[in-house]
Short mmCIF file of N, CA and C in Angstrom, two decimals:
data_model
loop_
_atom_site.label_atom_id
_atom_site.label_comp_id
_atom_site.label_asym_id
_atom_site.label_seq_id
_atom_site.Cartn_x
_atom_site.Cartn_y
_atom_site.Cartn_z
N UNK A 60 25.76 -78.45 97.88
CA UNK A 60 24.96 -79.39 98.63
C UNK A 60 25.15 -79.08 100.10
N UNK A 61 24.07 -79.17 100.85
CA UNK A 61 24.22 -78.93 102.28
C UNK A 61 24.95 -80.10 102.92
N UNK A 62 25.74 -79.79 103.94
CA UNK A 62 26.46 -80.85 104.64
C UNK A 62 25.48 -81.82 105.29
N UNK A 63 24.35 -81.29 105.78
CA UNK A 63 23.35 -82.16 106.41
C UNK A 63 22.85 -83.21 105.44
N UNK A 64 22.56 -82.80 104.21
CA UNK A 64 22.06 -83.75 103.21
C UNK A 64 23.08 -84.84 102.95
N UNK A 65 24.32 -84.46 102.73
CA UNK A 65 25.37 -85.43 102.44
C UNK A 65 25.59 -86.35 103.63
N UNK A 66 25.58 -85.81 104.84
CA UNK A 66 25.84 -86.62 106.02
C UNK A 66 24.70 -87.59 106.29
N UNK A 67 23.45 -87.16 106.12
CA UNK A 67 22.34 -88.06 106.39
C UNK A 67 22.28 -89.19 105.36
N UNK A 68 22.76 -88.95 104.17
CA UNK A 68 22.77 -89.99 103.14
C UNK A 68 24.05 -90.82 103.19
N UNK A 69 25.06 -90.36 103.93
CA UNK A 69 26.31 -91.09 104.02
C UNK A 69 27.05 -91.14 102.71
N UNK A 70 26.94 -90.09 101.92
CA UNK A 70 27.54 -90.07 100.59
C UNK A 70 28.59 -88.99 100.46
N UNK A 71 29.52 -89.23 99.57
CA UNK A 71 30.49 -88.22 99.20
C UNK A 71 30.16 -87.83 97.77
N UNK A 72 29.63 -86.63 97.56
CA UNK A 72 29.20 -86.21 96.23
C UNK A 72 29.35 -84.70 96.09
N UNK A 73 29.49 -84.28 94.87
CA UNK A 73 29.56 -82.85 94.57
C UNK A 73 28.25 -82.34 93.97
N UNK A 74 27.30 -83.23 93.70
CA UNK A 74 26.05 -82.86 93.05
C UNK A 74 24.96 -82.59 94.08
N UNK A 75 24.19 -81.56 93.82
CA UNK A 75 23.03 -81.27 94.65
C UNK A 75 21.79 -81.79 93.93
N UNK A 76 20.70 -81.97 94.64
CA UNK A 76 19.45 -82.33 93.97
C UNK A 76 19.08 -81.32 92.88
N UNK A 77 19.35 -80.05 93.11
CA UNK A 77 19.07 -79.03 92.09
C UNK A 77 19.90 -79.22 90.84
N UNK A 78 21.17 -79.61 91.01
CA UNK A 78 22.02 -79.88 89.86
C UNK A 78 21.44 -81.00 89.00
N UNK A 79 20.96 -82.05 89.67
CA UNK A 79 20.41 -83.19 88.95
C UNK A 79 19.11 -82.81 88.26
N UNK A 80 18.28 -81.99 88.91
CA UNK A 80 17.05 -81.52 88.29
C UNK A 80 17.36 -80.80 86.98
N UNK A 81 18.33 -79.92 87.01
CA UNK A 81 18.70 -79.17 85.81
C UNK A 81 19.20 -80.12 84.72
N UNK A 82 20.02 -81.09 85.09
CA UNK A 82 20.52 -82.05 84.09
C UNK A 82 19.38 -82.85 83.47
N UNK A 83 18.43 -83.28 84.29
CA UNK A 83 17.29 -84.03 83.76
C UNK A 83 16.46 -83.18 82.82
N UNK A 84 16.23 -81.92 83.19
CA UNK A 84 15.43 -81.05 82.32
C UNK A 84 16.16 -80.78 81.01
N UNK A 85 17.48 -80.59 81.07
CA UNK A 85 18.26 -80.38 79.84
C UNK A 85 18.24 -81.62 78.96
N UNK A 86 18.32 -82.79 79.59
CA UNK A 86 18.30 -84.05 78.83
C UNK A 86 16.97 -84.23 78.10
N UNK A 87 15.87 -84.01 78.81
CA UNK A 87 14.56 -84.18 78.16
C UNK A 87 14.33 -83.11 77.09
N UNK A 88 14.78 -81.88 77.34
CA UNK A 88 14.64 -80.83 76.32
C UNK A 88 15.42 -81.20 75.06
N UNK A 89 16.62 -81.74 75.23
CA UNK A 89 17.43 -82.17 74.08
C UNK A 89 16.72 -83.29 73.33
N UNK A 90 16.17 -84.25 74.05
CA UNK A 90 15.45 -85.34 73.38
C UNK A 90 14.25 -84.79 72.61
N UNK A 91 13.54 -83.84 73.21
CA UNK A 91 12.39 -83.23 72.51
C UNK A 91 12.83 -82.55 71.24
N UNK A 92 13.89 -81.78 71.32
CA UNK A 92 14.37 -81.05 70.15
C UNK A 92 14.95 -82.00 69.09
N UNK A 93 15.65 -83.05 69.53
CA UNK A 93 16.19 -84.04 68.59
C UNK A 93 15.07 -84.71 67.79
N UNK A 94 13.91 -84.85 68.42
CA UNK A 94 12.75 -85.46 67.75
C UNK A 94 11.91 -84.42 67.01
N UNK A 95 12.39 -83.17 67.04
CA UNK A 95 11.73 -82.05 66.37
C UNK A 95 10.27 -81.89 66.84
N UNK A 96 10.09 -82.01 68.15
CA UNK A 96 8.77 -81.83 68.75
C UNK A 96 8.69 -80.46 69.39
N UNK A 97 7.60 -79.78 69.17
CA UNK A 97 7.35 -78.53 69.90
C UNK A 97 6.85 -78.89 71.29
N UNK A 98 6.89 -77.92 72.17
CA UNK A 98 6.33 -78.15 73.50
C UNK A 98 4.85 -78.48 73.39
N UNK A 99 4.17 -77.80 72.49
CA UNK A 99 2.73 -78.03 72.29
C UNK A 99 2.46 -79.47 71.88
N UNK A 100 3.24 -79.98 70.92
CA UNK A 100 3.05 -81.36 70.45
C UNK A 100 3.35 -82.35 71.57
N UNK A 101 4.44 -82.12 72.32
CA UNK A 101 4.77 -83.00 73.43
C UNK A 101 3.67 -82.96 74.48
N UNK A 102 3.09 -81.79 74.71
CA UNK A 102 1.98 -81.67 75.67
C UNK A 102 0.80 -82.53 75.20
N UNK A 103 0.48 -82.47 73.93
CA UNK A 103 -0.61 -83.28 73.38
C UNK A 103 -0.32 -84.78 73.53
N UNK A 104 0.92 -85.16 73.27
CA UNK A 104 1.30 -86.57 73.33
C UNK A 104 1.35 -87.12 74.75
N UNK A 105 1.76 -86.28 75.71
CA UNK A 105 2.03 -86.75 77.06
C UNK A 105 0.91 -86.47 78.06
N UNK A 106 0.09 -85.48 77.77
CA UNK A 106 -0.92 -85.06 78.74
C UNK A 106 -0.40 -84.07 79.77
N UNK A 107 0.86 -83.68 79.64
CA UNK A 107 1.46 -82.68 80.53
C UNK A 107 1.23 -81.31 79.90
N UNK A 108 0.63 -80.36 80.62
CA UNK A 108 0.35 -79.05 80.03
C UNK A 108 1.62 -78.36 79.50
N UNK A 109 1.46 -77.66 78.40
CA UNK A 109 2.59 -76.96 77.78
C UNK A 109 3.30 -76.00 78.74
N UNK A 110 2.57 -75.20 79.55
CA UNK A 110 3.27 -74.33 80.50
C UNK A 110 4.11 -75.10 81.52
N UNK A 111 3.67 -76.29 81.88
CA UNK A 111 4.43 -77.13 82.81
C UNK A 111 5.72 -77.60 82.16
N UNK A 112 5.65 -77.96 80.88
CA UNK A 112 6.86 -78.38 80.15
C UNK A 112 7.83 -77.21 80.07
N UNK A 113 7.31 -76.02 79.77
CA UNK A 113 8.18 -74.84 79.70
C UNK A 113 8.84 -74.58 81.05
N UNK A 114 8.06 -74.64 82.13
CA UNK A 114 8.61 -74.41 83.47
C UNK A 114 9.70 -75.45 83.78
N UNK A 115 9.44 -76.71 83.43
CA UNK A 115 10.41 -77.76 83.68
C UNK A 115 11.70 -77.51 82.90
N UNK A 116 11.57 -77.15 81.65
CA UNK A 116 12.76 -76.92 80.82
C UNK A 116 13.56 -75.69 81.27
N UNK A 117 12.91 -74.75 81.92
CA UNK A 117 13.62 -73.54 82.33
C UNK A 117 14.06 -73.55 83.79
N UNK A 118 13.35 -74.31 84.65
CA UNK A 118 13.68 -74.29 86.08
C UNK A 118 14.03 -75.67 86.65
N UNK A 119 13.63 -76.73 85.96
CA UNK A 119 13.83 -78.08 86.48
C UNK A 119 12.71 -78.52 87.40
N UNK A 120 11.72 -77.66 87.64
CA UNK A 120 10.62 -77.97 88.56
C UNK A 120 9.49 -78.70 87.85
N UNK A 121 9.11 -79.88 88.39
CA UNK A 121 8.01 -80.66 87.83
C UNK A 121 7.65 -81.74 88.84
N UNK A 122 6.43 -82.22 88.78
CA UNK A 122 6.06 -83.33 89.66
C UNK A 122 6.68 -84.63 89.11
N UNK A 123 6.86 -85.58 89.98
CA UNK A 123 7.42 -86.86 89.55
C UNK A 123 6.52 -87.51 88.50
N UNK A 124 5.22 -87.49 88.70
CA UNK A 124 4.29 -88.09 87.75
C UNK A 124 4.42 -87.45 86.37
N UNK A 125 4.47 -86.13 86.32
CA UNK A 125 4.59 -85.44 85.04
C UNK A 125 5.95 -85.71 84.40
N UNK A 126 7.00 -85.78 85.21
CA UNK A 126 8.32 -86.13 84.69
C UNK A 126 8.26 -87.50 84.01
N UNK A 127 7.63 -88.45 84.68
CA UNK A 127 7.55 -89.81 84.11
C UNK A 127 6.70 -89.84 82.85
N UNK A 128 5.65 -89.03 82.80
CA UNK A 128 4.84 -88.95 81.57
C UNK A 128 5.69 -88.43 80.41
N UNK A 129 6.49 -87.40 80.66
CA UNK A 129 7.36 -86.86 79.61
C UNK A 129 8.41 -87.89 79.22
N UNK A 130 9.05 -88.49 80.21
CA UNK A 130 10.10 -89.48 79.94
C UNK A 130 9.52 -90.62 79.10
N UNK A 131 8.32 -91.04 79.44
CA UNK A 131 7.68 -92.14 78.72
C UNK A 131 7.41 -91.81 77.26
N UNK A 132 7.25 -90.55 76.93
CA UNK A 132 7.03 -90.15 75.54
C UNK A 132 8.33 -89.89 74.79
N UNK A 133 9.37 -89.54 75.51
CA UNK A 133 10.64 -89.20 74.86
C UNK A 133 11.68 -90.32 74.94
N UNK A 134 11.51 -91.23 75.85
CA UNK A 134 12.47 -92.32 76.06
C UNK A 134 11.68 -93.51 76.59
N UNK A 135 12.36 -94.57 76.90
CA UNK A 135 11.70 -95.77 77.39
C UNK A 135 11.68 -95.80 78.91
N UNK A 136 10.49 -95.90 79.49
CA UNK A 136 10.40 -96.03 80.95
C UNK A 136 11.10 -97.30 81.43
N UNK A 137 11.09 -98.34 80.60
CA UNK A 137 11.78 -99.57 80.98
C UNK A 137 13.27 -99.34 81.18
N UNK A 138 13.88 -98.48 80.35
CA UNK A 138 15.31 -98.17 80.51
C UNK A 138 15.56 -97.48 81.85
N UNK A 139 14.69 -96.55 82.21
CA UNK A 139 14.82 -95.85 83.48
C UNK A 139 14.64 -96.83 84.64
N UNK A 140 13.65 -97.69 84.54
CA UNK A 140 13.41 -98.68 85.60
C UNK A 140 14.59 -99.64 85.74
N UNK A 141 15.13 -100.09 84.62
CA UNK A 141 16.28 -101.00 84.66
C UNK A 141 17.47 -100.32 85.34
N UNK A 142 17.69 -99.06 85.00
CA UNK A 142 18.77 -98.30 85.64
C UNK A 142 18.58 -98.26 87.16
N UNK A 143 17.36 -98.04 87.59
CA UNK A 143 17.10 -97.96 89.02
C UNK A 143 17.26 -99.30 89.72
N UNK A 144 17.03 -100.39 89.00
CA UNK A 144 17.08 -101.71 89.61
C UNK A 144 18.47 -102.33 89.61
N UNK A 145 19.36 -101.87 88.72
CA UNK A 145 20.69 -102.49 88.67
C UNK A 145 21.50 -102.15 89.92
N UNK A 146 22.32 -103.09 90.32
CA UNK A 146 23.14 -102.88 91.51
C UNK A 146 24.24 -101.88 91.20
N UNK A 147 24.36 -100.89 92.04
CA UNK A 147 25.37 -99.85 91.86
C UNK A 147 26.57 -100.14 92.75
N UNK A 148 27.77 -99.77 92.31
CA UNK A 148 28.93 -99.90 93.20
C UNK A 148 28.75 -98.96 94.38
N UNK A 149 29.22 -99.37 95.52
CA UNK A 149 29.10 -98.53 96.72
C UNK A 149 30.17 -97.45 96.69
N UNK A 150 29.73 -96.24 96.89
CA UNK A 150 30.65 -95.10 96.91
C UNK A 150 31.31 -95.01 98.28
N UNK A 151 32.56 -94.57 98.32
CA UNK A 151 33.20 -94.37 99.62
C UNK A 151 32.47 -93.27 100.39
N UNK A 152 32.43 -93.42 101.70
CA UNK A 152 31.74 -92.41 102.52
C UNK A 152 32.62 -91.20 102.80
N UNK A 153 33.93 -91.37 102.62
CA UNK A 153 34.83 -90.25 102.85
C UNK A 153 36.07 -90.44 101.97
N UNK A 154 36.86 -89.38 101.88
CA UNK A 154 38.12 -89.48 101.14
C UNK A 154 39.06 -90.47 101.82
N UNK A 155 39.01 -90.55 103.13
CA UNK A 155 39.84 -91.50 103.86
C UNK A 155 39.49 -92.94 103.45
N UNK A 156 38.18 -93.24 103.38
CA UNK A 156 37.75 -94.57 102.92
C UNK A 156 38.28 -94.84 101.51
N UNK A 157 38.18 -93.84 100.65
CA UNK A 157 38.64 -94.00 99.27
C UNK A 157 40.13 -94.35 99.22
N UNK A 158 40.94 -93.60 99.94
CA UNK A 158 42.38 -93.83 99.89
C UNK A 158 42.77 -95.14 100.58
N UNK A 159 42.03 -95.53 101.61
CA UNK A 159 42.30 -96.82 102.25
C UNK A 159 42.02 -97.97 101.29
N UNK A 160 40.96 -97.88 100.51
CA UNK A 160 40.63 -98.91 99.53
C UNK A 160 41.68 -98.94 98.42
N UNK A 161 42.16 -97.77 98.01
CA UNK A 161 43.18 -97.69 96.98
C UNK A 161 44.47 -98.38 97.42
N UNK A 162 44.85 -98.19 98.67
CA UNK A 162 46.07 -98.78 99.20
C UNK A 162 45.95 -100.30 99.28
N UNK A 163 44.77 -100.81 99.64
CA UNK A 163 44.55 -102.26 99.77
C UNK A 163 44.43 -102.92 98.41
N UNK A 164 43.80 -102.23 97.47
CA UNK A 164 43.46 -102.82 96.19
C UNK A 164 44.55 -102.69 95.20
#
């Protein structure tokens, strides 16, 4: 992850946006295979072209709209929305913040 990205977001993380893209594509590919769906069948069900599904599964590249169309066919969009709406614990901005909280708590 670039230092600029982490600093502008005020986050301490080891994950890059690319890492998350790959994880999302692997997760959806696993769900597709668990349901024994071919890319062609998923394309028919979702309206996302088969070559786009293949590109997403191999590179992680896809538009947000197409990602949501696939997610909606393989999982529940409501689950994704609920995850986005739930309050998350605040991450420490630095290791110093983390250790200071540990000492107090």
